[in-house]
PDB file of C-alpha atoms in Angstrom:
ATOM      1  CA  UNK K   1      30.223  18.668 -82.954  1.00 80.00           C
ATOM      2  CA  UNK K   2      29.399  18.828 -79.161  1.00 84.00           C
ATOM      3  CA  UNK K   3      26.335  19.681 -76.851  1.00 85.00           C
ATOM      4  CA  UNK K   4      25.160  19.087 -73.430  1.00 84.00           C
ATOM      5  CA  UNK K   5      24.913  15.774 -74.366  1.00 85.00           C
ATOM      6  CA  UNK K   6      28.095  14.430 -76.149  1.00 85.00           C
ATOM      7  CA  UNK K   7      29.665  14.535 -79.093  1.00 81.00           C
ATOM      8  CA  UNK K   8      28.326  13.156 -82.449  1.00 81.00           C
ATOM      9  CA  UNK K   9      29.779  13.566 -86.399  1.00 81.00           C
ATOM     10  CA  UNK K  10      27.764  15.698 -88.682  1.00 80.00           C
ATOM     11  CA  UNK K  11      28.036  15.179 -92.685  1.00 80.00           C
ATOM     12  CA  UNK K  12      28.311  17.765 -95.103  1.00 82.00           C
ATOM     13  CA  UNK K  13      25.223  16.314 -96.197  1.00 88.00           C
ATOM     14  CA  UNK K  14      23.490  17.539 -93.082  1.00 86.00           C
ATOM     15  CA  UNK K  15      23.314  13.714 -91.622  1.00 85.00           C
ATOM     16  CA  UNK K  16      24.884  11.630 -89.016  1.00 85.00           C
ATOM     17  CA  UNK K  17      25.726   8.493 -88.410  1.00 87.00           C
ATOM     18  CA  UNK K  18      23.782   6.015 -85.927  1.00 91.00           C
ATOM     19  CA  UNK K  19      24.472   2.841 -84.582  1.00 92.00           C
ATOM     20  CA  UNK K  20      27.388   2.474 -86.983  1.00 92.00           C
ATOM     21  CA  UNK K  21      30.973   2.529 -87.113  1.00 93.00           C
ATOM     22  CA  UNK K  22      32.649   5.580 -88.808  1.00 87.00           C
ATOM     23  CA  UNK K  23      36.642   6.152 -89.243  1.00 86.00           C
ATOM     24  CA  UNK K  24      37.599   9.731 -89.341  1.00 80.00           C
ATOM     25  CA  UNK K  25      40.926  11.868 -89.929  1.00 77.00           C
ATOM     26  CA  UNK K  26      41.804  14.193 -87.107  1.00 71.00           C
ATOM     27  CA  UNK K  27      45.105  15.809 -86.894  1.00 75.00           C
ATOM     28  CA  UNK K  28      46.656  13.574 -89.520  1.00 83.00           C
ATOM     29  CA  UNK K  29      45.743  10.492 -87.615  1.00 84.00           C
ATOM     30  CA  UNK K  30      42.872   8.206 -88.222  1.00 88.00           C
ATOM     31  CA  UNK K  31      41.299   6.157 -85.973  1.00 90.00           C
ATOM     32  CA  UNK K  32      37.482   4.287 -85.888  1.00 93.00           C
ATOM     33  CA  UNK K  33      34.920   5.765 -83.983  1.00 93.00           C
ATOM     34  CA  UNK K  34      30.945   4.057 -82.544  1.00 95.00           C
ATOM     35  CA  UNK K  35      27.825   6.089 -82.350  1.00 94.00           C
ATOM     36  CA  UNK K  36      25.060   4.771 -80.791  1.00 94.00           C
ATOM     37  CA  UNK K  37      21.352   4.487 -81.923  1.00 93.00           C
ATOM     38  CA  UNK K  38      21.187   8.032 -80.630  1.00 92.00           C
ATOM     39  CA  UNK K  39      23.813   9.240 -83.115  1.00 90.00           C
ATOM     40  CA  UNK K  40      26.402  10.320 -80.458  1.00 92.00           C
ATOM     41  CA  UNK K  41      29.940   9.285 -80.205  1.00 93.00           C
ATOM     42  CA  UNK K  42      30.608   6.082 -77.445  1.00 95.00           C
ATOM     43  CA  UNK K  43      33.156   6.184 -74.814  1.00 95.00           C
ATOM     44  CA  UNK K  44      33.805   3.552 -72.700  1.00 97.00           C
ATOM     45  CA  UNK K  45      33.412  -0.243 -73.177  1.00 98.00           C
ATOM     46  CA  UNK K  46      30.939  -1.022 -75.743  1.00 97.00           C
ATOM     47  CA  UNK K  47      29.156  -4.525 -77.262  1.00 96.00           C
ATOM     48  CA  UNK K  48      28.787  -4.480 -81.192  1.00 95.00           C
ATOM     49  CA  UNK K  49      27.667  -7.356 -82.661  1.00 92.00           C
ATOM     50  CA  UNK K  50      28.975  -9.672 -80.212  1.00 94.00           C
ATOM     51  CA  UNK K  51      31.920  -8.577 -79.776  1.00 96.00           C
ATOM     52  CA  UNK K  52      33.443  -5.837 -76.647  1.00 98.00           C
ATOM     53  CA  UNK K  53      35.567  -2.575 -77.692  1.00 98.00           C
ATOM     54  CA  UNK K  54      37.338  -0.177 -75.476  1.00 98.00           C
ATOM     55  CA  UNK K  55      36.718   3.658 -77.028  1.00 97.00           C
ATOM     56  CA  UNK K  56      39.155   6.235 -75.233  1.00 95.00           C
ATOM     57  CA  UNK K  57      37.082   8.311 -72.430  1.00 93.00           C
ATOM     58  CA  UNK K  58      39.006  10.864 -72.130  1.00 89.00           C
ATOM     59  CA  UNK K  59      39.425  14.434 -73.986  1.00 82.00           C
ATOM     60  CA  UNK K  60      43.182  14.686 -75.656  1.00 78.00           C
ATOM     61  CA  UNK K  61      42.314  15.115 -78.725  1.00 76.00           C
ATOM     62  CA  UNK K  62      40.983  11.974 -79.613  1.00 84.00           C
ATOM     63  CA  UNK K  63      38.612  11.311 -77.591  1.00 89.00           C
ATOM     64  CA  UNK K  64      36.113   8.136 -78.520  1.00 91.00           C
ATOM     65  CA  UNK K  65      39.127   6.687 -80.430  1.00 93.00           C
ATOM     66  CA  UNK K  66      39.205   2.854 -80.707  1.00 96.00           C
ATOM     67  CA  UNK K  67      41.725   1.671 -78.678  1.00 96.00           C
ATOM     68  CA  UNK K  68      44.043  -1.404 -79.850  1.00 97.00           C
ATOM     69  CA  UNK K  69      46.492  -3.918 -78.623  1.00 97.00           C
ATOM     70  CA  UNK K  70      47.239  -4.442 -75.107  1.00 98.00           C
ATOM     71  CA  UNK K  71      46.116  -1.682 -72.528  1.00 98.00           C
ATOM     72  CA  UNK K  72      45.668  -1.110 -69.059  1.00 98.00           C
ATOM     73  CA  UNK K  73      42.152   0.172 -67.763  1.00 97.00           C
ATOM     74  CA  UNK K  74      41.027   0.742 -64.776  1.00 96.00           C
ATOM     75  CA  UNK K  75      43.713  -1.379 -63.315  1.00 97.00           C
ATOM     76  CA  UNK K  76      43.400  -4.601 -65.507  1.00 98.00           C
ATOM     77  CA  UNK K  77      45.192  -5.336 -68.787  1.00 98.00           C
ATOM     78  CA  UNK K  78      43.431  -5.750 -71.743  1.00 98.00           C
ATOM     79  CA  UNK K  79      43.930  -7.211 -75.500  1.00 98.00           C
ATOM     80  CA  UNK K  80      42.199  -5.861 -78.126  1.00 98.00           C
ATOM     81  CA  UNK K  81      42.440  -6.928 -81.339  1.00 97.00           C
ATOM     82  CA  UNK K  82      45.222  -4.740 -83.178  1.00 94.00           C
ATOM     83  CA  UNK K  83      44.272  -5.414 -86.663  1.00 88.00           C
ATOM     84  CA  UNK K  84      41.886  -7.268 -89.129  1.00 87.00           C
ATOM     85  CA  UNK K  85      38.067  -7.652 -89.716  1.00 89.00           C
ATOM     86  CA  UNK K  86      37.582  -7.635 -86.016  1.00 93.00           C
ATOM     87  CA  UNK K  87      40.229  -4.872 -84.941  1.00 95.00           C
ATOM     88  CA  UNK K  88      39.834  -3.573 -81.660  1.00 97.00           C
ATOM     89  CA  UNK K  89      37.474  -6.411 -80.015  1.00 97.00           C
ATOM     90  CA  UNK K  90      38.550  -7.743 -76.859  1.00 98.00           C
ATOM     91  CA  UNK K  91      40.144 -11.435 -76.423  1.00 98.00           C
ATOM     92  CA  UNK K  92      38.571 -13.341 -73.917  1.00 98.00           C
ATOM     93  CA  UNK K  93      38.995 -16.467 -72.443  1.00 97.00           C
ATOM     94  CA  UNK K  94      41.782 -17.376 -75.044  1.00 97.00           C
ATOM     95  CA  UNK K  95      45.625 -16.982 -75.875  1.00 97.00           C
ATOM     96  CA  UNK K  96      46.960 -13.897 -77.768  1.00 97.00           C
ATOM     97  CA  UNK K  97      48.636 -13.418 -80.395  1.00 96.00           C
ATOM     98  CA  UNK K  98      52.028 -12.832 -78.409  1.00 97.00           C
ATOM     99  CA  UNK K  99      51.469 -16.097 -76.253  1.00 97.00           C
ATOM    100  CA  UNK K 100      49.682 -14.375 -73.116  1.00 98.00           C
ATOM    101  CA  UNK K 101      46.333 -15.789 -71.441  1.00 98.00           C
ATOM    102  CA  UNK K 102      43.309 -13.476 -71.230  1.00 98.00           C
ATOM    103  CA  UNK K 103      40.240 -14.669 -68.799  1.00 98.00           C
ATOM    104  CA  UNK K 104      36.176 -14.490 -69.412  1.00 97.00           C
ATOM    105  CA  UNK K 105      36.479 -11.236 -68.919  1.00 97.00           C
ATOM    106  CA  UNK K 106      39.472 -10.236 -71.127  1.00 98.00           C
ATOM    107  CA  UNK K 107      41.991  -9.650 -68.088  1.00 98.00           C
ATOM    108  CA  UNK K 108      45.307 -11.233 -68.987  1.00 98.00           C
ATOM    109  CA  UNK K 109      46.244 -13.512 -66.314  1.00 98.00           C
ATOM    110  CA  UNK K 110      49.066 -15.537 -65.210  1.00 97.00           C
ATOM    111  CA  UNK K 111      48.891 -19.459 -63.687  1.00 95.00           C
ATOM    112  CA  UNK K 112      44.983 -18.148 -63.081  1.00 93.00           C
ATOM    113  CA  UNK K 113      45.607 -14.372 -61.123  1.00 97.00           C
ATOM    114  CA  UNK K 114      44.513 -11.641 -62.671  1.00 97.00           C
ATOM    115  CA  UNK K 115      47.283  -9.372 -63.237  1.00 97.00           C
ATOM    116  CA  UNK K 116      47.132  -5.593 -61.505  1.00 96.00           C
ATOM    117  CA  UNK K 117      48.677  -2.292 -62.426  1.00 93.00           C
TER     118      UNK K 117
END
């Protein structure tokens, strides 16, 4: 459901979910979801437990979705974890999985530049 404020996931029971991951069917895709404390859906980069996510911003249909794998935003590249207990967190400061370097911040780089799009 949506209001001035955002978009948040009611129940049949009447409830919603706060400050907790929830993985939802839309369209005959699935994809995981945040919402915050205040029960509405996250867009944006997030911090869960430690760990960073990336949840699509934009309205196509899916907005809020978890994004995974390697993506471009706002003119960096990005890993995110593509599957596992910690799908969808952001590598940082490491190599991943397909042999690439990521910096401190996540940004893959390349003999220490940052790559741009």
């Amino acid at each position: 459901m949506q209001d001035e404020k955002g978009w948040w996931y009611k129940r049949a029971d009447g409830s919603y979910p706060k400050n907790s991951w929830g993985y939802e069917a839309y369209n005959g895709k699935s994809y995981w979801y945040y919402f915050l404390d205040s029960g509405y859906m996250a867009t944006g980069w997030v911090d869960v437990n430690g760990s960073k996510y990336y949840l699509f911003p934009n309205s196509d249909g899916w907005k809020g979705r978890m994004l995974t794998g390697w993506q471009w935003i706002d003119g960096n590249c990005y890993y995110l974890d593509s599957q596992g207990q910690n799908e969808g967190a952001l590598y940082r400061n490491t190599t991943t999985p397909d042999g690439f370097t990521v910096d401190a911040e996540g940004r893959w780089v390349v003999n220490g530049a940052v790559q741009k799009q």
